[in-house]
PDB file of C-alpha atoms in Angstrom:
ATOM      1  CA  GLU A   1     -18.387  53.499   0.745  1.00  0.00           C
ATOM      2  CA  VAL A   2     -16.811  53.763   3.741  1.00  0.00           C
ATOM      3  CA  ARG A   3     -20.521  56.128   5.525  1.00  0.00           C
ATOM      4  CA  ASP A   4     -22.254  53.346   3.444  1.00  0.00           C
ATOM      5  CA  PHE A   5     -20.261  50.928   5.157  1.00  0.00           C
ATOM      6  CA  LEU A   6     -20.338  52.184   8.445  1.00  0.00           C
ATOM      7  CA  THR A   7     -24.242  52.899   8.560  1.00  0.00           C
ATOM      8  CA  SER A   8     -25.047  49.389   7.299  1.00  0.00           C
ATOM      9  CA  PRO A   9     -27.976  47.306   9.602  1.00  0.00           C
ATOM     10  CA  GLY A  10     -26.467  45.138  11.248  1.00  0.00           C
ATOM     11  CA  ARG A  11     -23.208  46.081  12.462  1.00  0.00           C
ATOM     12  CA  ASP A  12     -21.785  45.688  16.256  1.00  0.00           C
ATOM     13  CA  PRO A  13     -21.080  48.574  17.833  1.00  0.00           C
ATOM     14  CA  VAL A  14     -18.063  46.177  19.105  1.00  0.00           C
ATOM     15  CA  PHE A  15     -16.322  46.570  15.629  1.00  0.00           C
ATOM     16  CA  VAL A  16     -16.277  49.995  14.803  1.00  0.00           C
ATOM     17  CA  ASN A  17     -13.567  50.979  12.027  1.00  0.00           C
ATOM     18  CA  MET A  18     -11.044  53.656  13.874  1.00  0.00           C
ATOM     19  CA  VAL A  19      -8.404  55.891  12.830  1.00  0.00           C
ATOM     20  CA  ALA A  20      -5.253  56.211  13.208  1.00  0.00           C
ATOM     21  CA  VAL A  21      -3.492  59.765  13.303  1.00  0.00           C
ATOM     22  CA  ASP A  22       0.174  61.340  13.722  1.00  0.00           C
ATOM     23  CA  ALA A  23       1.314  63.756  16.310  1.00  0.00           C
ATOM     24  CA  ASP A  24      -0.798  66.816  14.791  1.00  0.00           C
ATOM     25  CA  GLY A  25      -3.921  64.733  14.142  1.00  0.00           C
ATOM     26  CA  THR A  26      -3.371  64.231  10.300  1.00  0.00           C
ATOM     27  CA  PRO A  27      -5.008  60.835   9.617  1.00  0.00           C
ATOM     28  CA  VAL A  28      -2.074  58.178   8.678  1.00  0.00           C
ATOM     29  CA  GLY A  29      -4.357  55.255   8.796  1.00  0.00           C
ATOM     30  CA  TYR A  30      -7.301  53.046   9.198  1.00  0.00           C
ATOM     31  CA  LEU A  31      -8.726  49.848  10.456  1.00  0.00           C
ATOM     32  CA  GLU A  32     -11.854  48.946   9.105  1.00  0.00           C
ATOM     33  CA  TYR A  33     -13.578  44.933   9.808  1.00  0.00           C
ATOM     34  CA  GLU A  34     -15.532  42.932   8.063  1.00  0.00           C
ATOM     35  CA  VAL A  35     -17.470  40.526  10.507  1.00  0.00           C
ATOM     36  CA  THR A  36     -19.856  37.195   9.882  1.00  0.00           C
ATOM     37  CA  PRO A  37     -21.511  35.920  13.388  1.00  0.00           C
ATOM     38  CA  GLU A  38     -21.977  32.678  12.911  1.00  0.00           C
ATOM     39  CA  PRO A  39     -18.965  31.100  13.137  1.00  0.00           C
ATOM     40  CA  LEU A  40     -17.240  34.077  13.731  1.00  0.00           C
ATOM     41  CA  GLU A  41     -15.009  35.074  11.372  1.00  0.00           C
ATOM     42  CA  VAL A  42     -13.510  39.119  11.471  1.00  0.00           C
ATOM     43  CA  ALA A  43     -12.195  40.072   8.502  1.00  0.00           C
ATOM     44  CA  VAL A  44      -9.261  43.110   9.771  1.00  0.00           C
ATOM     45  CA  PHE A  45      -7.867  45.349   6.902  1.00  0.00           C
ATOM     46  CA  PRO A  46      -5.777  48.011   7.872  1.00  0.00           C
ATOM     47  CA  ASN A  47      -4.568  50.722   5.699  1.00  0.00           C
ATOM     48  CA  VAL A  48      -1.616  53.097   6.245  1.00  0.00           C
ATOM     49  CA  LEU A  49      -0.083  55.446   4.176  1.00  0.00           C
ATOM     50  CA  PRO A  50       3.073  54.013   1.731  1.00  0.00           C
ATOM     51  CA  ARG A  51       5.312  56.592   3.590  1.00  0.00           C
ATOM     52  CA  LEU A  52       4.773  54.581   6.922  1.00  0.00           C
ATOM     53  CA  TRP A  53       5.395  51.336   5.614  1.00  0.00           C
ATOM     54  CA  GLY A  54       7.755  49.126   7.954  1.00  0.00           C
ATOM     55  CA  ARG A  55       7.445  51.005  10.869  1.00  0.00           C
ATOM     56  CA  GLY A  56       4.896  48.830  12.652  1.00  0.00           C
ATOM     57  CA  VAL A  57       1.889  50.966  12.325  1.00  0.00           C
ATOM     58  CA  ASN A  58      -0.127  48.243  10.038  1.00  0.00           C
ATOM     59  CA  ALA A  59       1.538  45.388  12.495  1.00  0.00           C
ATOM     60  CA  TRP A  60      -0.144  47.542  15.823  1.00  0.00           C
ATOM     61  CA  LEU A  61      -3.382  47.679  13.460  1.00  0.00           C
ATOM     62  CA  LEU A  62      -3.711  44.111  13.262  1.00  0.00           C
ATOM     63  CA  ARG A  63      -2.616  43.140  16.285  1.00  0.00           C
ATOM     64  CA  PHE A  64      -5.506  45.745  17.661  1.00  0.00           C
ATOM     65  CA  GLY A  65      -7.750  44.143  15.689  1.00  0.00           C
ATOM     66  CA  GLU A  66      -7.700  40.610  17.076  1.00  0.00           C
ATOM     67  CA  GLY A  67      -7.638  41.937  20.580  1.00  0.00           C
ATOM     68  CA  ARG A  68     -11.008  43.207  19.578  1.00  0.00           C
ATOM     69  CA  THR A  69     -11.893  40.545  18.217  1.00  0.00           C
ATOM     70  CA  ARG A  70     -10.499  38.251  21.638  1.00  0.00           C
ATOM     71  CA  THR A  71     -12.739  41.188  23.364  1.00  0.00           C
ATOM     72  CA  TYR A  72     -15.499  40.373  22.119  1.00  0.00           C
ATOM     73  CA  LEU A  73     -14.861  36.106  21.946  1.00  0.00           C
ATOM     74  CA  ALA A  74     -14.909  36.886  25.988  1.00  0.00           C
ATOM     75  CA  SER A  75     -18.617  37.797  25.878  1.00  0.00           C
ATOM     76  CA  ARG A  76     -19.954  35.305  23.995  1.00  0.00           C
ATOM     77  CA  ALA A  77     -20.966  31.629  25.607  1.00  0.00           C
ATOM     78  CA  ALA A  78     -17.714  29.427  26.406  1.00  0.00           C
ATOM     79  CA  GLY A  79     -15.778  27.423  24.096  1.00  0.00           C
ATOM     80  CA  SER A  80     -16.929  29.665  21.505  1.00  0.00           C
ATOM     81  CA  GLN A  81     -14.125  30.476  18.944  1.00  0.00           C
ATOM     82  CA  ALA A  82     -13.304  32.772  16.072  1.00  0.00           C
ATOM     83  CA  ILE A  83     -10.994  33.118  13.242  1.00  0.00           C
ATOM     84  CA  VAL A  84      -9.718  36.670  12.343  1.00  0.00           C
ATOM     85  CA  ARG A  85      -8.576  36.844   8.293  1.00  0.00           C
ATOM     86  CA  VAL A  86      -6.150  39.353   6.270  1.00  0.00           C
ATOM     87  CA  ALA A  87      -5.864  40.185   3.038  1.00  0.00           C
ATOM     88  CA  ARG A  88      -3.649  41.567   0.679  1.00  0.00           C
ATOM     89  CA  PHE A  89      -3.110  41.845  -2.846  1.00  0.00           C
ATOM     90  CA  ALA A  90      -1.080  39.024  -4.606  1.00  0.00           C
ATOM     91  CA  ASN A  91       1.709  40.972  -5.767  1.00  0.00           C
ATOM     92  CA  ASN A  92       2.004  43.017  -1.858  1.00  0.00           C
ATOM     93  CA  GLU A  93       5.105  41.175  -0.242  1.00  0.00           C
ATOM     94  CA  PRO A  94       5.755  43.338   2.617  1.00  0.00           C
ATOM     95  CA  ALA A  95       2.133  42.535   3.372  1.00  0.00           C
ATOM     96  CA  ARG A  96       2.392  39.252   2.904  1.00  0.00           C
ATOM     97  CA  ARG A  97       6.076  39.559   5.444  1.00  0.00           C
ATOM     98  CA  LEU A  98       4.255  41.005   7.474  1.00  0.00           C
ATOM     99  CA  PHE A  99       1.859  38.673   7.732  1.00  0.00           C
ATOM    100  CA  GLU A 100       3.430  35.630   8.429  1.00  0.00           C
ATOM    101  CA  ALA A 101       6.102  37.406  10.869  1.00  0.00           C
ATOM    102  CA  LEU A 102       2.191  37.801  12.834  1.00  0.00           C
ATOM    103  CA  GLY A 103       1.456  34.146  12.499  1.00  0.00           C
ATOM    104  CA  TYR A 104      -1.087  34.296   9.245  1.00  0.00           C
ATOM    105  CA  ARG A 105      -0.981  31.700   6.858  1.00  0.00           C
ATOM    106  CA  TYR A 106      -1.905  31.378   2.976  1.00  0.00           C
ATOM    107  CA  GLU A 107      -5.904  29.921   3.114  1.00  0.00           C
ATOM    108  CA  ARG A 108      -6.703  31.165  -0.584  1.00  0.00           C
ATOM    109  CA  THR A 109      -6.650  33.386  -3.686  1.00  0.00           C
ATOM    110  CA  PHE A 110      -8.983  35.471  -4.989  1.00  0.00           C
ATOM    111  CA  TRP A 111      -8.798  36.035  -9.670  1.00  0.00           C
ATOM    112  CA  LEU A 112     -10.261  39.104 -10.536  1.00  0.00           C
ATOM    113  CA  MET A 113     -10.496  38.701 -14.635  1.00  0.00           C
ATOM    114  CA  ARG A 114     -11.118  40.732 -17.457  1.00  0.00           C
ATOM    115  CA  ILE A 115     -11.986  40.649 -20.886  1.00  0.00           C
ATOM    116  CA  ASP A 116     -11.495  42.434 -24.378  1.00  0.00           C
ATOM    117  CA  LEU A 117     -14.339  43.528 -25.089  1.00  0.00           C
ATOM    118  CA  SER A 118     -13.287  44.996 -28.441  1.00  0.00           C
ATOM    119  CA  GLU A 119     -11.912  41.897 -29.655  1.00  0.00           C
ATOM    120  CA  GLY A 120     -15.972  40.672 -30.322  1.00  0.00           C
ATOM    121  CA  SER A 121     -17.022  37.477 -28.078  1.00  0.00           C
ATOM    122  CA  ALA A 122     -19.706  34.801 -29.471  1.00  0.00           C
ATOM    123  CA  GLU A 123     -23.452  35.399 -29.316  1.00  0.00           C
ATOM    124  CA  PRO A 124     -24.972  33.553 -26.186  1.00  0.00           C
ATOM    125  CA  THR A 125     -26.951  30.871 -26.766  1.00  0.00           C
ATOM    126  CA  ILE A 126     -30.158  31.141 -23.939  1.00  0.00           C
ATOM    127  CA  PRO A 127     -31.462  27.369 -22.875  1.00  0.00           C
ATOM    128  CA  GLU A 128     -35.114  26.953 -23.840  1.00  0.00           C
ATOM    129  CA  GLY A 129     -37.773  28.181 -21.342  1.00  0.00           C
ATOM    130  CA  ILE A 130     -35.125  30.786 -19.457  1.00  0.00           C
ATOM    131  CA  GLU A 131     -35.899  34.315 -19.903  1.00  0.00           C
ATOM    132  CA  ILE A 132     -33.266  36.772 -19.981  1.00  0.00           C
ATOM    133  CA  ARG A 133     -34.635  40.835 -19.072  1.00  0.00           C
ATOM    134  CA  THR A 134     -33.887  43.554 -16.784  1.00  0.00           C
ATOM    135  CA  LEU A 135     -34.227  43.366 -13.331  1.00  0.00           C
ATOM    136  CA  ASP A 136     -37.862  45.435 -12.088  1.00  0.00           C
ATOM    137  CA  PRO A 137     -36.975  47.748  -8.923  1.00  0.00           C
ATOM    138  CA  GLU A 138     -40.271  46.700  -8.368  1.00  0.00           C
ATOM    139  CA  ARG A 139     -40.432  42.713  -8.018  1.00  0.00           C
ATOM    140  CA  ASP A 140     -37.308  41.856  -8.707  1.00  0.00           C
ATOM    141  CA  VAL A 141     -34.741  42.991  -5.620  1.00  0.00           C
ATOM    142  CA  GLU A 142     -36.144  40.735  -3.145  1.00  0.00           C
ATOM    143  CA  ASN A 143     -36.004  37.420  -5.767  1.00  0.00           C
ATOM    144  CA  ALA A 144     -32.744  38.486  -6.642  1.00  0.00           C
ATOM    145  CA  TYR A 145     -31.412  38.420  -3.251  1.00  0.00           C
ATOM    146  CA  GLU A 146     -33.094  34.538  -3.003  1.00  0.00           C
ATOM    147  CA  ALA A 147     -31.489  33.494  -6.168  1.00  0.00           C
ATOM    148  CA  LEU A 148     -27.939  35.047  -4.980  1.00  0.00           C
ATOM    149  CA  ALA A 149     -28.065  33.726  -1.360  1.00  0.00           C
ATOM    150  CA  GLU A 150     -29.060  30.308  -2.413  1.00  0.00           C
ATOM    151  CA  ALA A 151     -26.030  30.543  -5.497  1.00  0.00           C
ATOM    152  CA  PHE A 152     -23.590  31.405  -2.832  1.00  0.00           C
ATOM    153  CA  ALA A 153     -24.962  28.907   0.671  1.00  0.00           C
ATOM    154  CA  ASP A 154     -22.329  26.997   0.850  1.00  0.00           C
ATOM    155  CA  HIS A 155     -19.030  29.229  -0.411  1.00  0.00           C
ATOM    156  CA  TRP A 156     -15.680  29.746   1.267  1.00  0.00           C
ATOM    157  CA  GLY A 157     -15.926  32.440   3.625  1.00  0.00           C
ATOM    158  CA  GLY A 158     -19.366  32.701   5.993  1.00  0.00           C
ATOM    159  CA  PRO A 159     -22.360  32.624   4.733  1.00  0.00           C
ATOM    160  CA  PHE A 160     -24.210  35.146   2.258  1.00  0.00           C
ATOM    161  CA  GLU A 161     -25.395  38.235   4.470  1.00  0.00           C
ATOM    162  CA  PRO A 162     -28.388  39.340   5.501  1.00  0.00           C
ATOM    163  CA  TYR A 163     -31.373  41.324   3.186  1.00  0.00           C
ATOM    164  CA  ASP A 164     -31.028  44.194   4.979  1.00  0.00           C
ATOM    165  CA  GLN A 165     -26.882  44.376   4.704  1.00  0.00           C
ATOM    166  CA  TRP A 166     -27.542  43.265   1.068  1.00  0.00           C
ATOM    167  CA  ARG A 167     -30.245  45.317   0.171  1.00  0.00           C
ATOM    168  CA  HIS A 168     -27.783  48.483   1.887  1.00  0.00           C
ATOM    169  CA  HIS A 169     -25.371  47.432  -0.236  1.00  0.00           C
ATOM    170  CA  HIS A 170     -26.209  47.034  -3.536  1.00  0.00           C
ATOM    171  CA  VAL A 171     -29.712  48.670  -3.883  1.00  0.00           C
ATOM    172  CA  ASP A 172     -30.299  51.339  -1.116  1.00  0.00           C
ATOM    173  CA  GLY A 173     -27.726  52.898   0.124  1.00  0.00           C
ATOM    174  CA  GLU A 174     -25.376  55.802  -1.746  1.00  0.00           C
ATOM    175  CA  ALA A 175     -22.355  53.988  -2.458  1.00  0.00           C
ATOM    176  CA  ALA A 176     -24.060  51.248  -4.363  1.00  0.00           C
ATOM    177  CA  MET A 177     -25.502  53.162  -7.257  1.00  0.00           C
ATOM    178  CA  PHE A 178     -27.758  51.169  -7.848  1.00  0.00           C
ATOM    179  CA  GLU A 179     -29.136  51.071 -11.675  1.00  0.00           C
ATOM    180  CA  PRO A 180     -31.516  48.963 -12.468  1.00  0.00           C
ATOM    181  CA  SER A 181     -31.041  48.430 -16.512  1.00  0.00           C
ATOM    182  CA  VAL A 182     -27.568  46.973 -15.533  1.00  0.00           C
ATOM    183  CA  TRP A 183     -28.966  44.243 -14.048  1.00  0.00           C
ATOM    184  CA  PHE A 184     -30.307  41.494 -15.781  1.00  0.00           C
ATOM    185  CA  VAL A 185     -31.760  38.129 -14.547  1.00  0.00           C
ATOM    186  CA  ALA A 186     -32.662  34.861 -16.144  1.00  0.00           C
ATOM    187  CA  VAL A 187     -36.492  34.032 -15.563  1.00  0.00           C
ATOM    188  CA  ASP A 188     -37.848  30.301 -15.537  1.00  0.00           C
ATOM    189  CA  ARG A 189     -41.417  30.518 -15.083  1.00  0.00           C
ATOM    190  CA  ASP A 190     -41.802  32.186 -12.015  1.00  0.00           C
ATOM    191  CA  GLU A 191     -38.296  31.559 -10.493  1.00  0.00           C
ATOM    192  CA  MET A 192     -35.519  33.920 -10.715  1.00  0.00           C
ATOM    193  CA  VAL A 193     -32.353  31.138 -11.824  1.00  0.00           C
ATOM    194  CA  GLY A 194     -29.631  33.994 -12.330  1.00  0.00           C
ATOM    195  CA  VAL A 195     -28.586  37.458 -11.980  1.00  0.00           C
ATOM    196  CA  ALA A 196     -26.293  39.106 -13.109  1.00  0.00           C
ATOM    197  CA  SER A 197     -24.891  42.706 -12.331  1.00  0.00           C
TER     198      SER A 197
END
């Protein structure tokens, strides 16, 4: 996954991920970026071994990411602006305290939901005229992207990723583990109107 992320098309070399090491050269932390170019938004993700929490390594990595964003911003047109975002799991209170101490403010919560399939569920009904089938990798990949891009056009946090990046992350990249038999598409005549993977 890391290799796929680092080799993704369109990555800006300014935002090179970095590894923090201790005096012996042992990796103890990692900083990665997720960049949306227009308007510029940079998600900064520091990852530090728990034994070093509370010793300033996460804060240093965050400030480094902010500095890298400022450097990049200075190379753009006058008046350009950027937003830097961080993320944490809801129960990670030390991260919340750190982010607030560094001036970050709460913006949004994402929920991960699940269902217990052992309890059974109602049989779905398919709207008239809609065909549900598995994805055909020879003819459906680009149409699946277009349907997803349209569905997420006004999604919070920036525009949908470009096709070459999406294809790298979900189809061609080693970490994608692309398996078309578990991708389902909904088709209305010749138009793809839904995708589930």
